[in-house]
Amino acid sequence: MLYGREAERSLIGELLEGARESRSGVLVLVGEPGLGKSALLEDAREQATDMRVLGSRGIESEAQLPFAALHQLLRPALRSVDALPEPQARALRRALGLEGGGGDDRFLVSVAVLSLLAEAAERRPLLCLVDDAHWLDDSSADALVFAARRLEAEGIVMLFAAREGETRSFQGPALPELRLGRLDAEAAGALLERHAGGALSPEIRDRLITETAGNPLALLELSSAMSEAQLSGAEPVLAPLPVGARVERAFVTRVRRLPEETQTLLLVAAADDSGELATVLRAAAQLGASADALDAAEQAGLVRVRGTELELRHPLVRSAVYQAALLSQRQAAHRALASVLEGEVEADRRAWHRAVASVEPDPSVAEELEQAARR
């Protein structure tokens, strides 16, 4: 349940209803970390049970890889590429590495994206969710914005979520934009009451609302990091409470409460760039963490498993877990990931993980990176 987001949910609901009547729509959600952009995308997914849903998330480590995010978004729909006009199909296949040659014709690639999305929406309306759009690689961002500007009567809704204040920004000129504000006192109080229950004293509730300025992620994570005695006011609470960018510390506090094997598995998941459950579990096993270690992370609400995919609850979980680890631990996680990525199809990712795990010149790693660059 989302608190204080009735207007936003209503607007998104109208877009979804329009798609059911063959009208397309676009919306860019913008705001500081923790305001609930990802939660609104997830809510849209839940509202769209009768629609086909494609999803993608910008990843910082892939921001320099052309068409990386586009590949993630379109992968479930690629079987329809053959239905496109041949010049478009060829350009898209080359851009996504499905056939030889470079994806240099950005216009044809962008037109192909629009055509493929329209093809995917032929049988039922289509919802495209693009989270962390500020970390999209430029090629993917250009193609998606191109397609979004030209949607008309295809029955497609495209929702983007992007953070404010990042070194990279999502540029979507002429796209409708909705800036999220922080929760008002009433909504913030209702959120805290539901999350903390009867243990929460009125004084601590008011202090949390005041010092987080209604940031919902900060409210949830800070209250989760506090003991029942602190929530009730029986024990003192640190002053000032960590807010804004320092909310990441709350994630670290929660992670540190988990078993050591679970912390290891979370670090591997944070270092991973694929979201593939099997890859994370195999790499974690290399470091002594069994698959059972995942249970504690799920119970703590830090990860979600969807079929064969492992998803960290929020980008701040990833950054907090990764940055809080020692250099040697991060290197070990990347080495473990590289060791389980087998075959030519994983050659590029394997080279990247080996490179991140290196601190001195390594001719074999340099050779792998050069081969990846040639590909």
XYZ file of C-alpha atoms in Angstrom:
375
model
C 0.000 0.000 0.000
C 1.286 3.451 -0.932
C 0.636 6.365 1.416
C 0.219 9.933 0.207
C 0.473 9.004 -3.489
C -3.195 9.029 -4.469
C -2.733 11.726 -7.130
C 0.256 9.955 -8.685
C -1.499 6.579 -8.683
C -4.575 8.150 -10.257
C -2.524 9.729 -13.049
C -0.752 6.454 -13.810
C -4.079 4.623 -13.655
C -5.496 6.978 -16.277
C -2.559 6.216 -18.565
C -3.112 2.469 -18.136
C -6.825 2.850 -18.825
C -5.989 4.825 -21.949
C -3.741 2.014 -23.169
C -6.637 -0.422 -22.766
C -8.519 1.838 -25.204
C -5.575 1.913 -27.650
C -4.233 5.273 -26.488
C -0.550 5.498 -25.647
C 1.007 7.563 -22.878
C 4.343 8.470 -21.300
C 5.352 9.773 -17.882
C 8.737 10.510 -16.306
C 8.803 10.314 -12.497
C 11.562 12.491 -11.040
C 12.656 12.972 -7.442
C 15.319 12.548 -4.806
C 16.281 9.055 -3.607
C 13.731 7.351 -1.421
C 10.564 9.170 -2.496
C 8.918 6.053 -3.883
C 9.580 6.213 -7.626
C 10.347 2.486 -7.767
C 7.314 1.775 -5.575
C 5.077 3.628 -8.039
C 6.488 1.593 -10.916
C 5.835 -1.600 -8.975
C 2.307 -0.392 -8.201
C 1.762 0.241 -11.917
C 2.883 -3.332 -12.614
C 0.299 -4.587 -10.128
C -2.410 -2.450 -11.765
C -1.508 -3.858 -15.199
C -2.309 -7.530 -14.653
C -4.159 -7.598 -17.993
C -1.256 -6.018 -19.874
C 2.076 -7.231 -21.146
C 4.900 -5.760 -19.077
C 8.510 -5.136 -20.137
C 10.984 -3.823 -17.587
C 14.500 -2.417 -17.482
C 16.701 -0.726 -14.898
C 19.683 1.507 -15.478
C 22.846 0.115 -13.897
C 25.768 2.383 -13.092
C 28.387 -0.158 -14.177
C 26.671 -0.508 -17.589
C 26.152 3.198 -18.250
C 29.001 3.198 -20.783
C 27.858 0.046 -22.630
C 25.839 0.995 -25.741
C 22.322 -0.486 -25.829
C 22.780 -2.425 -22.563
C 19.504 -1.197 -21.028
C 17.664 -1.579 -24.329
C 18.711 -5.224 -24.488
C 17.376 -5.766 -20.974
C 14.030 -4.186 -21.844
C 13.473 -5.832 -25.216
C 14.890 -9.295 -24.574
C 11.461 -10.915 -23.901
C 10.105 -9.444 -27.143
C 13.020 -10.201 -29.458
C 11.285 -13.172 -31.060
C 9.142 -10.610 -32.896
C 12.123 -8.901 -34.543
C 11.564 -10.881 -37.752
C 8.196 -9.146 -38.164
C 9.917 -5.769 -38.621
C 10.980 -4.319 -41.974
C 14.334 -5.853 -42.822
C 16.453 -2.650 -42.517
C 15.042 -2.029 -39.019
C 15.401 -5.661 -37.980
C 19.002 -5.780 -39.176
C 19.906 -2.535 -37.383
C 18.345 -3.718 -34.122
C 19.960 -7.159 -34.299
C 23.359 -5.569 -34.835
C 22.851 -3.056 -32.035
C 21.976 -5.851 -29.603
C 24.782 -8.132 -30.748
C 22.484 -10.699 -32.378
C 24.365 -10.593 -35.660
C 27.648 -9.278 -36.966
C 28.223 -5.637 -37.761
C 27.878 -2.501 -35.680
C 24.714 -0.781 -34.502
C 25.867 2.541 -35.908
C 22.618 3.667 -37.526
C 20.988 5.199 -34.449
C 17.953 6.388 -36.426
C 17.147 2.938 -37.775
C 17.691 1.389 -34.342
C 15.330 3.911 -32.760
C 12.667 3.344 -35.418
C 13.047 -0.402 -34.886
C 12.466 0.020 -31.141
C 9.236 1.896 -31.820
C 8.134 -0.755 -34.316
C 8.996 -3.638 -31.991
C 7.074 -2.081 -29.089
C 4.073 -1.578 -31.372
C 4.354 -5.201 -32.495
C 4.486 -6.334 -28.860
C 1.293 -4.387 -28.143
C -0.665 -5.947 -31.013
C -2.473 -8.583 -28.915
C -2.816 -6.704 -25.630
C -1.747 -3.345 -24.166
C 1.911 -2.930 -23.252
C 3.498 -1.364 -20.170
C 7.209 -0.474 -20.265
C 8.856 0.270 -16.903
C 12.295 1.895 -16.916
C 13.723 2.414 -13.427
C 16.905 4.339 -12.542
C 16.745 6.053 -15.925
C 19.581 8.373 -14.878
C 21.916 5.383 -15.310
C 20.739 4.435 -18.793
C 23.479 4.235 -21.366
C 23.175 7.068 -23.879
C 22.303 4.800 -26.817
C 19.414 3.159 -24.967
C 18.156 6.467 -23.597
C 18.149 8.070 -27.047
C 16.244 5.155 -28.606
C 13.663 4.980 -25.818
C 13.042 8.732 -25.787
C 12.730 8.669 -29.590
C 10.070 5.948 -29.314
C 8.299 7.636 -26.389
C 7.900 10.908 -28.302
C 6.214 9.128 -31.214
C 3.690 6.961 -29.378
C 0.101 7.561 -30.477
C -2.573 4.853 -30.733
C -0.566 1.700 -30.088
C -1.876 1.024 -26.575
C 1.553 1.481 -24.950
C 2.433 3.151 -21.652
C 6.064 4.024 -20.921
C 7.001 4.989 -17.369
C 10.491 6.262 -16.527
C 11.842 6.870 -13.015
C 14.941 9.017 -12.513
C 16.771 10.497 -9.537
C 17.485 14.160 -9.095
C 20.960 15.292 -8.143
C 22.947 12.546 -9.895
C 26.051 13.274 -11.957
C 24.189 11.692 -14.867
C 20.668 12.847 -15.641
C 17.906 11.439 -17.789
C 17.168 13.802 -20.643
C 13.616 13.422 -21.907
C 12.733 16.731 -23.583
C 9.061 17.081 -24.498
C 8.114 14.069 -22.344
C 5.510 14.641 -19.591
C 7.234 14.850 -16.218
C 5.948 14.423 -12.671
C 8.126 15.589 -9.778
C 7.529 13.674 -6.575
C 7.422 15.564 -3.315
C 7.910 14.239 0.185
C 4.994 12.878 2.185
C 2.943 15.249 4.292
C 2.772 14.691 8.047
C -0.490 12.760 7.904
C 0.678 10.304 5.235
C 4.121 9.944 6.832
C 2.523 9.216 10.209
C 0.210 6.597 8.707
C 3.177 4.918 7.008
C 5.132 4.801 10.268
C 2.183 3.531 12.285
C 1.628 0.673 9.861
C 5.323 -0.211 9.748
C 6.265 0.130 13.421
C 2.921 -0.708 15.010
C 2.182 -0.140 18.668
C 5.839 0.151 19.641
C 6.060 3.667 18.206
C 5.687 6.550 20.662
C 4.104 9.824 19.457
C 7.335 11.699 20.255
C 9.535 9.375 18.195
C 6.982 9.373 15.360
C 7.011 13.171 15.216
C 10.785 13.282 15.398
C 11.181 10.778 12.551
C 8.749 12.735 10.387
C 10.486 16.023 11.135
C 14.061 14.854 10.641
C 13.354 12.862 7.480
C 11.154 15.645 6.079
C 8.694 12.980 4.944
C 11.084 10.898 2.825
C 9.279 7.512 2.825
C 12.391 5.389 2.342
C 14.142 7.200 5.180
C 11.086 6.726 7.391
C 10.941 2.988 6.750
C 14.653 2.275 6.942
C 15.381 4.416 9.985
C 12.482 2.940 11.935
C 13.642 -0.563 10.907
C 17.148 0.214 12.180
C 15.820 1.223 15.615
C 15.102 -1.195 18.432
C 11.664 -1.505 19.991
C 12.990 0.284 23.068
C 14.138 3.200 20.921
C 10.847 3.309 19.018
C 8.920 3.410 22.289
C 11.165 6.154 23.694
C 12.547 3.935 26.483
C 16.094 4.159 25.069
C 17.858 7.193 23.587
C 18.164 7.698 19.838
C 21.213 9.107 18.104
C 21.014 12.753 17.154
C 20.786 13.875 14.475
C 19.158 10.986 12.628
C 20.821 10.136 9.300
C 18.772 11.611 6.453
C 19.129 12.262 2.714
C 22.131 10.510 1.200
C 23.014 9.100 4.610
C 19.966 6.837 4.514
C 22.357 4.258 3.077
C 23.711 3.778 6.590
C 20.351 2.413 7.661
C 20.653 -0.319 5.036
C 24.116 -1.206 6.314
C 22.779 -1.437 9.868
C 20.156 -3.922 8.730
C 22.661 -5.942 6.706
C 25.066 -6.176 9.627
C 22.355 -7.901 11.671
C 22.230 -10.786 9.194
C 24.344 -13.967 9.281
C 27.798 -13.687 7.742
C 26.868 -16.003 4.851
C 23.878 -13.798 4.029
C 26.082 -10.697 4.046
C 28.427 -12.444 1.625
C 25.564 -13.362 -0.681
C 24.256 -9.782 -0.606
C 27.686 -8.449 -1.544
C 27.819 -10.823 -4.517
C 24.335 -9.681 -5.559
C 25.456 -6.044 -5.264
C 28.542 -6.719 -7.388
C 26.545 -8.661 -9.975
C 25.209 -6.788 -13.012
C 22.805 -9.378 -14.395
C 20.173 -10.017 -11.746
C 20.368 -13.736 -12.547
C 19.652 -15.806 -9.442
C 21.683 -18.814 -10.585
C 24.764 -16.680 -11.252
C 24.621 -15.041 -7.827
C 24.106 -18.350 -6.015
C 26.991 -20.057 -7.836
C 29.347 -17.159 -7.155
C 28.286 -16.917 -3.508
C 28.956 -20.630 -3.115
C 32.538 -19.968 -4.240
C 32.857 -17.733 -1.167
C 31.271 -20.212 1.236
C 27.681 -18.912 1.219
C 25.026 -21.548 0.551
C 21.694 -20.973 -1.177
C 19.993 -21.110 2.232
C 21.685 -17.789 3.061
C 19.197 -16.133 0.718
C 16.320 -16.862 3.112
C 17.465 -14.349 5.731
C 17.872 -11.626 3.092
C 14.353 -12.268 1.797
C 12.886 -12.274 5.298
C 14.654 -8.971 6.009
C 13.012 -7.483 2.903
C 16.343 -6.649 1.252
C 15.902 -8.827 -1.845
C 13.083 -10.215 -3.963
C 13.151 -13.368 -6.075
C 11.067 -13.376 -9.240
C 11.380 -16.672 -11.028
C 15.005 -16.883 -12.129
C 15.797 -13.267 -11.234
C 17.177 -11.830 -7.996
C 16.309 -8.202 -7.358
C 17.733 -6.002 -4.628
C 14.918 -4.086 -2.995
C 16.267 -0.632 -3.819
C 19.356 0.839 -5.523
C 20.422 2.188 -2.125
C 20.693 -1.405 -0.893
C 23.146 -2.146 -3.682
C 25.299 0.930 -3.100
C 25.224 0.595 0.689
C 26.211 -3.071 0.702
C 28.907 -2.592 -1.926
C 30.480 0.561 -0.494
C 30.438 -0.758 3.087
C 32.484 -3.824 2.086
C 36.273 -3.865 2.273
C 38.217 -3.636 -0.979
C 39.414 -7.227 -0.579
C 35.806 -8.385 -0.122
C 34.640 -6.550 -3.250
C 37.503 -8.023 -5.257
C 36.675 -11.507 -4.005
C 33.040 -11.065 -5.049
C 34.030 -9.981 -8.560
C 36.523 -12.860 -8.879
C 33.820 -15.318 -7.815
C 31.397 -13.894 -10.378
C 34.025 -14.090 -13.112
C 34.730 -17.721 -12.240
C 31.112 -18.817 -12.779
C 30.532 -16.901 -16.034
C 31.420 -19.553 -18.579
C 31.439 -19.730 -22.351
C 31.768 -17.176 -25.116
C 28.359 -15.675 -24.459
C 29.576 -14.461 -21.044
C 33.033 -13.373 -22.213
C 32.384 -9.627 -21.923
C 30.904 -9.758 -18.435
C 33.646 -12.131 -17.310
C 36.300 -9.710 -18.541
C 34.622 -6.795 -16.741
C 34.484 -8.635 -13.405
C 38.100 -9.752 -13.744
C 39.104 -6.158 -14.453
C 37.287 -4.787 -11.405
C 38.981 -7.428 -9.263
C 42.423 -6.348 -10.472
C 44.569 -3.645 -8.873
C 47.728 -4.127 -10.924
C 48.352 -4.532 -14.656
C 47.394 -8.027 -15.824
C 48.134 -8.920 -19.455
C 45.495 -11.657 -19.593
C 42.778 -9.307 -18.309
C 43.915 -6.602 -20.721
C 43.648 -9.069 -23.592
C 40.109 -10.079 -22.571
C 39.061 -6.422 -22.363
C 40.534 -5.720 -25.786
C 38.637 -8.638 -27.275
C 35.435 -7.373 -25.631
C 36.077 -3.917 -27.103
C 36.490 -5.437 -30.563
C 33.188 -7.288 -30.205
